[in-house]
């Protein structure tokens, strides 16, 4: 079982009151919420947890009236159930991967890192891939880099490492005929997919991975997303 959701945080927060949304936060998460300075950061933090809480309620995985998350020493969140999940947010979008095995996901708003020194973050193989895709498509290397960067991030997040590991040591190897499909690793392979998304005149790259090949496609549907509000 695996499900992949992508949604603007506004879709969640317009379906529930702020008061009811805040009630699903654990004491620790509520304290984190209050420390955010900007309302956009508060909203992304809150919407992701509200949706995960509602999904767990729908699947009868939670008895508590709030979402209790455990965190690894490096900050990877987990549920005290057999379900694995990973999430990411950038710009207006939140991405959530839920499954029964280790998984990783990353979404990046392309505009956010216009001046990123991408070449220093790539292996020689990855640099060659970027050059090849640029020549084939006419799309600038920097835009292709976001496909590569989100793939790296999704693997590191699946491993629970985040950016504590040098991303150059996480090498992405793409399929010859399909630039959206890739693998990473040697003994423990991760199979991944990268997709381009556009929402509200903003461009994003989304990547996700797991130890098994899958044909998972993002659910990006306002009605489906808002339907989960009935479980709040």
PDB file of N, CA, C and O in Angstrom, residues 140-187:
ATOM      1  N   UNK A 140      17.082  25.038 -19.418  1.00  0.00           N
ATOM      2  CA  UNK A 140      18.346  25.343 -18.725  1.00  0.00           C
ATOM      3  C   UNK A 140      18.734  24.272 -17.707  1.00  0.00           C
ATOM      4  O   UNK A 140      17.871  23.647 -17.076  1.00  0.00           O
ATOM      5  N   UNK A 141      20.039  24.087 -17.539  1.00  0.00           N
ATOM      6  CA  UNK A 141      20.540  23.089 -16.589  1.00  0.00           C
ATOM      7  C   UNK A 141      20.016  23.320 -15.185  1.00  0.00           C
ATOM      8  O   UNK A 141      19.736  22.372 -14.457  1.00  0.00           O
ATOM      9  N   UNK A 142      19.891  24.580 -14.788  1.00  0.00           N
ATOM     10  CA  UNK A 142      19.446  24.865 -13.426  1.00  0.00           C
ATOM     11  C   UNK A 142      18.054  24.304 -13.159  1.00  0.00           C
ATOM     12  O   UNK A 142      17.756  23.861 -12.052  1.00  0.00           O
ATOM     13  N   UNK A 143      17.195  24.331 -14.179  1.00  0.00           N
ATOM     14  CA  UNK A 143      15.853  23.779 -13.978  1.00  0.00           C
ATOM     15  C   UNK A 143      15.919  22.262 -13.869  1.00  0.00           C
ATOM     16  O   UNK A 143      15.223  21.653 -13.044  1.00  0.00           O
ATOM     17  N   UNK A 144      16.752  21.624 -14.682  1.00  0.00           N
ATOM     18  CA  UNK A 144      16.916  20.177 -14.575  1.00  0.00           C
ATOM     19  C   UNK A 144      17.526  19.801 -13.228  1.00  0.00           C
ATOM     20  O   UNK A 144      17.268  18.718 -12.695  1.00  0.00           O
ATOM     21  N   UNK A 145      18.332  20.706 -12.694  1.00  0.00           N
ATOM     22  CA  UNK A 145      18.965  20.403 -11.419  1.00  0.00           C
ATOM     23  C   UNK A 145      17.938  20.163 -10.319  1.00  0.00           C
ATOM     24  O   UNK A 145      18.156  19.348  -9.417  1.00  0.00           O
ATOM     25  N   UNK A 146      16.799  20.851 -10.371  1.00  0.00           N
ATOM     26  CA  UNK A 146      15.805  20.660  -9.328  1.00  0.00           C
ATOM     27  C   UNK A 146      15.220  19.257  -9.341  1.00  0.00           C
ATOM     28  O   UNK A 146      14.846  18.729  -8.300  1.00  0.00           O
ATOM     29  N   UNK A 147      15.165  18.656 -10.515  1.00  0.00           N
ATOM     30  CA  UNK A 147      14.776  17.249 -10.595  1.00  0.00           C
ATOM     31  C   UNK A 147      15.796  16.391  -9.846  1.00  0.00           C
ATOM     32  O   UNK A 147      15.436  15.497  -9.064  1.00  0.00           O
ATOM     33  N   UNK A 148      17.055  16.692 -10.076  1.00  0.00           N
ATOM     34  CA  UNK A 148      18.145  15.945  -9.434  1.00  0.00           C
ATOM     35  C   UNK A 148      18.199  16.218  -7.925  1.00  0.00           C
ATOM     36  O   UNK A 148      18.350  15.296  -7.121  1.00  0.00           O
ATOM     37  N   UNK A 149      18.063  17.477  -7.553  1.00  0.00           N
ATOM     38  CA  UNK A 149      18.171  17.840  -6.137  1.00  0.00           C
ATOM     39  C   UNK A 149      17.040  17.233  -5.315  1.00  0.00           C
ATOM     40  O   UNK A 149      17.269  16.714  -4.217  1.00  0.00           O
ATOM     41  N   UNK A 150      15.820  17.296  -5.811  1.00  0.00           N
ATOM     42  CA  UNK A 150      14.712  16.705  -5.063  1.00  0.00           C
ATOM     43  C   UNK A 150      14.864  15.193  -4.961  1.00  0.00           C
ATOM     44  O   UNK A 150      14.474  14.591  -3.953  1.00  0.00           O
ATOM     45  N   UNK A 151      15.444  14.568  -5.992  1.00  0.00           N
ATOM     46  CA  UNK A 151      15.708  13.124  -5.916  1.00  0.00           C
ATOM     47  C   UNK A 151      16.695  12.831  -4.781  1.00  0.00           C
ATOM     48  O   UNK A 151      16.488  11.925  -3.958  1.00  0.00           O
ATOM     49  N   UNK A 152      17.789  13.592  -4.719  1.00  0.00           N
ATOM     50  CA  UNK A 152      18.774  13.419  -3.649  1.00  0.00           C
ATOM     51  C   UNK A 152      18.125  13.602  -2.274  1.00  0.00           C
ATOM     52  O   UNK A 152      18.321  12.808  -1.346  1.00  0.00           O
ATOM     53  N   UNK A 153      17.362  14.676  -2.143  1.00  0.00           N
ATOM     54  CA  UNK A 153      16.722  14.969  -0.857  1.00  0.00           C
ATOM     55  C   UNK A 153      15.763  13.860  -0.450  1.00  0.00           C
ATOM     56  O   UNK A 153      15.686  13.489   0.726  1.00  0.00           O
ATOM     57  N   UNK A 154      15.003  13.324  -1.400  1.00  0.00           N
ATOM     58  CA  UNK A 154      14.045  12.272  -1.053  1.00  0.00           C
ATOM     59  C   UNK A 154      14.766  11.036  -0.530  1.00  0.00           C
ATOM     60  O   UNK A 154      14.294  10.393   0.418  1.00  0.00           O
ATOM     61  N   UNK A 155      15.918  10.701  -1.119  1.00  0.00           N
ATOM     62  CA  UNK A 155      16.695   9.550  -0.647  1.00  0.00           C
ATOM     63  C   UNK A 155      17.234   9.812   0.758  1.00  0.00           C
ATOM     64  O   UNK A 155      17.128   8.966   1.655  1.00  0.00           O
ATOM     65  N   UNK A 156      17.818  10.973   0.966  1.00  0.00           N
ATOM     66  CA  UNK A 156      18.380  11.308   2.275  1.00  0.00           C
ATOM     67  C   UNK A 156      17.296  11.339   3.351  1.00  0.00           C
ATOM     68  O   UNK A 156      17.525  10.934   4.496  1.00  0.00           O
ATOM     69  N   UNK A 157      16.106  11.797   2.992  1.00  0.00           N
ATOM     70  CA  UNK A 157      15.003  11.827   3.955  1.00  0.00           C
ATOM     71  C   UNK A 157      14.501  10.423   4.247  1.00  0.00           C
ATOM     72  O   UNK A 157      14.137  10.108   5.388  1.00  0.00           O
ATOM     73  N   UNK A 158      14.462   9.569   3.232  1.00  0.00           N
ATOM     74  CA  UNK A 158      14.063   8.177   3.463  1.00  0.00           C
ATOM     75  C   UNK A 158      15.041   7.497   4.415  1.00  0.00           C
ATOM     76  O   UNK A 158      14.647   6.682   5.260  1.00  0.00           O
ATOM     77  N   UNK A 159      16.307   7.841   4.290  1.00  0.00           N
ATOM     78  CA  UNK A 159      17.332   7.267   5.157  1.00  0.00           C
ATOM     79  C   UNK A 159      17.361   7.911   6.539  1.00  0.00           C
ATOM     80  O   UNK A 159      18.072   7.442   7.434  1.00  0.00           O
ATOM     81  N   UNK A 160      16.597   8.974   6.701  1.00  0.00           N
ATOM     82  CA  UNK A 160      16.567   9.666   7.984  1.00  0.00           C
ATOM     83  C   UNK A 160      17.769  10.540   8.229  1.00  0.00           C
ATOM     84  O   UNK A 160      18.056  10.910   9.375  1.00  0.00           O
ATOM     85  N   UNK A 161      18.484  10.909   7.158  1.00  0.00           N
ATOM     86  CA  UNK A 161      19.728  11.663   7.301  1.00  0.00           C
ATOM     87  C   UNK A 161      19.561  13.148   7.012  1.00  0.00           C
ATOM     88  O   UNK A 161      20.295  13.970   7.545  1.00  0.00           O
ATOM     89  N   UNK A 162      18.618  13.486   6.143  1.00  0.00           N
ATOM     90  CA  UNK A 162      18.491  14.879   5.758  1.00  0.00           C
ATOM     91  C   UNK A 162      19.797  15.398   5.173  1.00  0.00           C
ATOM     92  O   UNK A 162      20.550  14.654   4.543  1.00  0.00           O
ATOM     93  N   UNK A 163      20.094  16.656   5.434  1.00  0.00           N
ATOM     94  CA  UNK A 163      21.323  17.241   4.897  1.00  0.00           C
ATOM     95  C   UNK A 163      22.506  17.083   5.840  1.00  0.00           C
ATOM     96  O   UNK A 163      23.506  17.793   5.721  1.00  0.00           O
ATOM     97  N   UNK A 164      22.397  16.129   6.789  1.00  0.00           N
ATOM     98  CA  UNK A 164      23.557  15.818   7.621  1.00  0.00           C
ATOM     99  C   UNK A 164      24.618  15.068   6.817  1.00  0.00           C
ATOM    100  O   UNK A 164      25.764  14.961   7.234  1.00  0.00           O
ATOM    101  N   UNK A 165      24.227  14.533   5.658  1.00  0.00           N
ATOM    102  CA  UNK A 165      25.145  13.823   4.767  1.00  0.00           C
ATOM    103  C   UNK A 165      25.407  14.682   3.541  1.00  0.00           C
ATOM    104  O   UNK A 165      24.497  15.305   2.998  1.00  0.00           O
ATOM    105  N   UNK A 166      26.644  14.717   3.098  1.00  0.00           N
ATOM    106  CA  UNK A 166      27.014  15.470   1.900  1.00  0.00           C
ATOM    107  C   UNK A 166      26.201  14.949   0.714  1.00  0.00           C
ATOM    108  O   UNK A 166      26.308  13.778   0.350  1.00  0.00           O
ATOM    109  N   UNK A 167      25.362  15.794   0.095  1.00  0.00           N
ATOM    110  CA  UNK A 167      24.515  15.327  -1.014  1.00  0.00           C
ATOM    111  C   UNK A 167      25.302  14.825  -2.219  1.00  0.00           C
ATOM    112  O   UNK A 167      24.773  14.069  -3.032  1.00  0.00           O
ATOM    113  N   UNK A 168      26.578  15.199  -2.329  1.00  0.00           N
ATOM    114  CA  UNK A 168      27.383  14.704  -3.454  1.00  0.00           C
ATOM    115  C   UNK A 168      27.651  13.210  -3.328  1.00  0.00           C
ATOM    116  O   UNK A 168      27.988  12.543  -4.309  1.00  0.00           O
ATOM    117  N   UNK A 169      27.512  12.670  -2.097  1.00  0.00           N
ATOM    118  CA  UNK A 169      27.742  11.249  -1.881  1.00  0.00           C
ATOM    119  C   UNK A 169      26.480  10.428  -2.095  1.00  0.00           C
ATOM    120  O   UNK A 169      26.488   9.214  -1.915  1.00  0.00           O
ATOM    121  N   UNK A 170      25.393  11.105  -2.459  1.00  0.00           N
ATOM    122  CA  UNK A 170      24.142  10.434  -2.815  1.00  0.00           C
ATOM    123  C   UNK A 170      23.955  10.618  -4.313  1.00  0.00           C
ATOM    124  O   UNK A 170      23.451  11.640  -4.768  1.00  0.00           O
ATOM    125  N   UNK A 171      24.408   9.643  -5.063  1.00  0.00           N
ATOM    126  CA  UNK A 171      24.435   9.792  -6.518  1.00  0.00           C
ATOM    127  C   UNK A 171      23.173   9.200  -7.153  1.00  0.00           C
ATOM    128  O   UNK A 171      22.803   8.063  -6.883  1.00  0.00           O
ATOM    129  N   UNK A 172      22.538   9.981  -7.990  1.00  0.00           N
ATOM    130  CA  UNK A 172      21.321   9.580  -8.692  1.00  0.00           C
ATOM    131  C   UNK A 172      21.684   9.103 -10.094  1.00  0.00           C
ATOM    132  O   UNK A 172      22.378   9.802 -10.838  1.00  0.00           O
ATOM    133  N   UNK A 173      21.213   7.907 -10.436  1.00  0.00           N
ATOM    134  CA  UNK A 173      21.462   7.340 -11.766  1.00  0.00           C
ATOM    135  C   UNK A 173      20.132   7.188 -12.486  1.00  0.00           C
ATOM    136  O   UNK A 173      19.280   6.397 -12.086  1.00  0.00           O
ATOM    137  N   UNK A 174      19.955   7.958 -13.543  1.00  0.00           N
ATOM    138  CA  UNK A 174      18.696   7.966 -14.274  1.00  0.00           C
ATOM    139  C   UNK A 174      18.640   6.873 -15.334  1.00  0.00           C
ATOM    140  O   UNK A 174      19.675   6.450 -15.857  1.00  0.00           O
ATOM    141  N   UNK A 175      17.426   6.451 -15.645  1.00  0.00           N
ATOM    142  CA  UNK A 175      17.237   5.526 -16.754  1.00  0.00           C
ATOM    143  C   UNK A 175      17.618   6.220 -18.056  1.00  0.00           C
ATOM    144  O   UNK A 175      17.422   7.426 -18.215  1.00  0.00           O
ATOM    145  N   UNK A 176      18.144   5.458 -18.991  1.00  0.00           N
ATOM    146  CA  UNK A 176      18.629   6.028 -20.248  1.00  0.00           C
ATOM    147  C   UNK A 176      17.525   6.726 -21.044  1.00  0.00           C
ATOM    148  O   UNK A 176      17.731   7.787 -21.618  1.00  0.00           O
ATOM    149  N   UNK A 177      16.352   6.114 -21.078  1.00  0.00           N
ATOM    150  CA  UNK A 177      15.296   6.621 -21.949  1.00  0.00           C
ATOM    151  C   UNK A 177      14.187   7.366 -21.211  1.00  0.00           C
ATOM    152  O   UNK A 177      13.218   7.791 -21.834  1.00  0.00           O
ATOM    153  N   UNK A 178      14.325   7.488 -19.895  1.00  0.00           N
ATOM    154  CA  UNK A 178      13.265   8.144 -19.133  1.00  0.00           C
ATOM    155  C   UNK A 178      13.880   9.000 -18.035  1.00  0.00           C
ATOM    156  O   UNK A 178      14.271   8.484 -16.985  1.00  0.00           O
ATOM    157  N   UNK A 179      13.976  10.314 -18.238  1.00  0.00           N
ATOM    158  CA  UNK A 179      14.629  11.188 -17.245  1.00  0.00           C
ATOM    159  C   UNK A 179      13.844  11.352 -15.955  1.00  0.00           C
ATOM    160  O   UNK A 179      14.342  11.955 -15.003  1.00  0.00           O
ATOM    161  N   UNK A 180      12.623  10.803 -15.899  1.00  0.00           N
ATOM    162  CA  UNK A 180      11.841  10.912 -14.668  1.00  0.00           C
ATOM    163  C   UNK A 180      12.085   9.739 -13.716  1.00  0.00           C
ATOM    164  O   UNK A 180      11.687   9.803 -12.551  1.00  0.00           O
ATOM    165  N   UNK A 181      12.718   8.665 -14.196  1.00  0.00           N
ATOM    166  CA  UNK A 181      12.937   7.471 -13.387  1.00  0.00           C
ATOM    167  C   UNK A 181      14.417   7.336 -13.050  1.00  0.00           C
ATOM    168  O   UNK A 181      15.284   7.585 -13.895  1.00  0.00           O
ATOM    169  N   UNK A 182      14.717   6.875 -11.818  1.00  0.00           N
ATOM    170  CA  UNK A 182      16.101   6.794 -11.376  1.00  0.00           C
ATOM    171  C   UNK A 182      16.247   5.786 -10.242  1.00  0.00           C
ATOM    172  O   UNK A 182      15.263   5.334  -9.657  1.00  0.00           O
ATOM    173  N   UNK A 183      17.504   5.461  -9.949  1.00  0.00           N
ATOM    174  CA  UNK A 183      17.838   4.623  -8.804  1.00  0.00           C
ATOM    175  C   UNK A 183      18.962   5.293  -8.028  1.00  0.00           C
ATOM    176  O   UNK A 183      19.683   6.150  -8.553  1.00  0.00           O
ATOM    177  N   UNK A 184      19.110   4.875  -6.782  1.00  0.00           N
ATOM    178  CA  UNK A 184      20.187   5.403  -5.941  1.00  0.00           C
ATOM    179  C   UNK A 184      20.628   4.313  -4.986  1.00  0.00           C
ATOM    180  O   UNK A 184      19.800   3.588  -4.424  1.00  0.00           O
ATOM    181  N   UNK A 185      21.933   4.191  -4.802  1.00  0.00           N
ATOM    182  CA  UNK A 185      22.452   3.224  -3.850  1.00  0.00           C
ATOM    183  C   UNK A 185      23.139   2.058  -4.518  1.00  0.00           C
ATOM    184  O   UNK A 185      23.144   1.920  -5.741  1.00  0.00           O
ATOM    185  N   UNK A 186      23.748   1.219  -3.695  1.00  0.00           N
ATOM    186  CA  UNK A 186      24.441   0.034  -4.193  1.00  0.00           C
ATOM    187  C   UNK A 186      23.834  -1.219  -3.571  1.00  0.00           C
ATOM    188  O   UNK A 186      23.092  -1.950  -4.209  1.00  0.00           O
ATOM    189  N   UNK A 187      24.130  -1.473  -2.292  1.00  0.00           N
ATOM    190  CA  UNK A 187      23.562  -2.652  -1.627  1.00  0.00           C
ATOM    191  C   UNK A 187      22.062  -2.505  -1.379  1.00  0.00           C
ATOM    192  O   UNK A 187      21.297  -3.454  -1.539  1.00  0.00           O
TER     193      UNK A 187
END
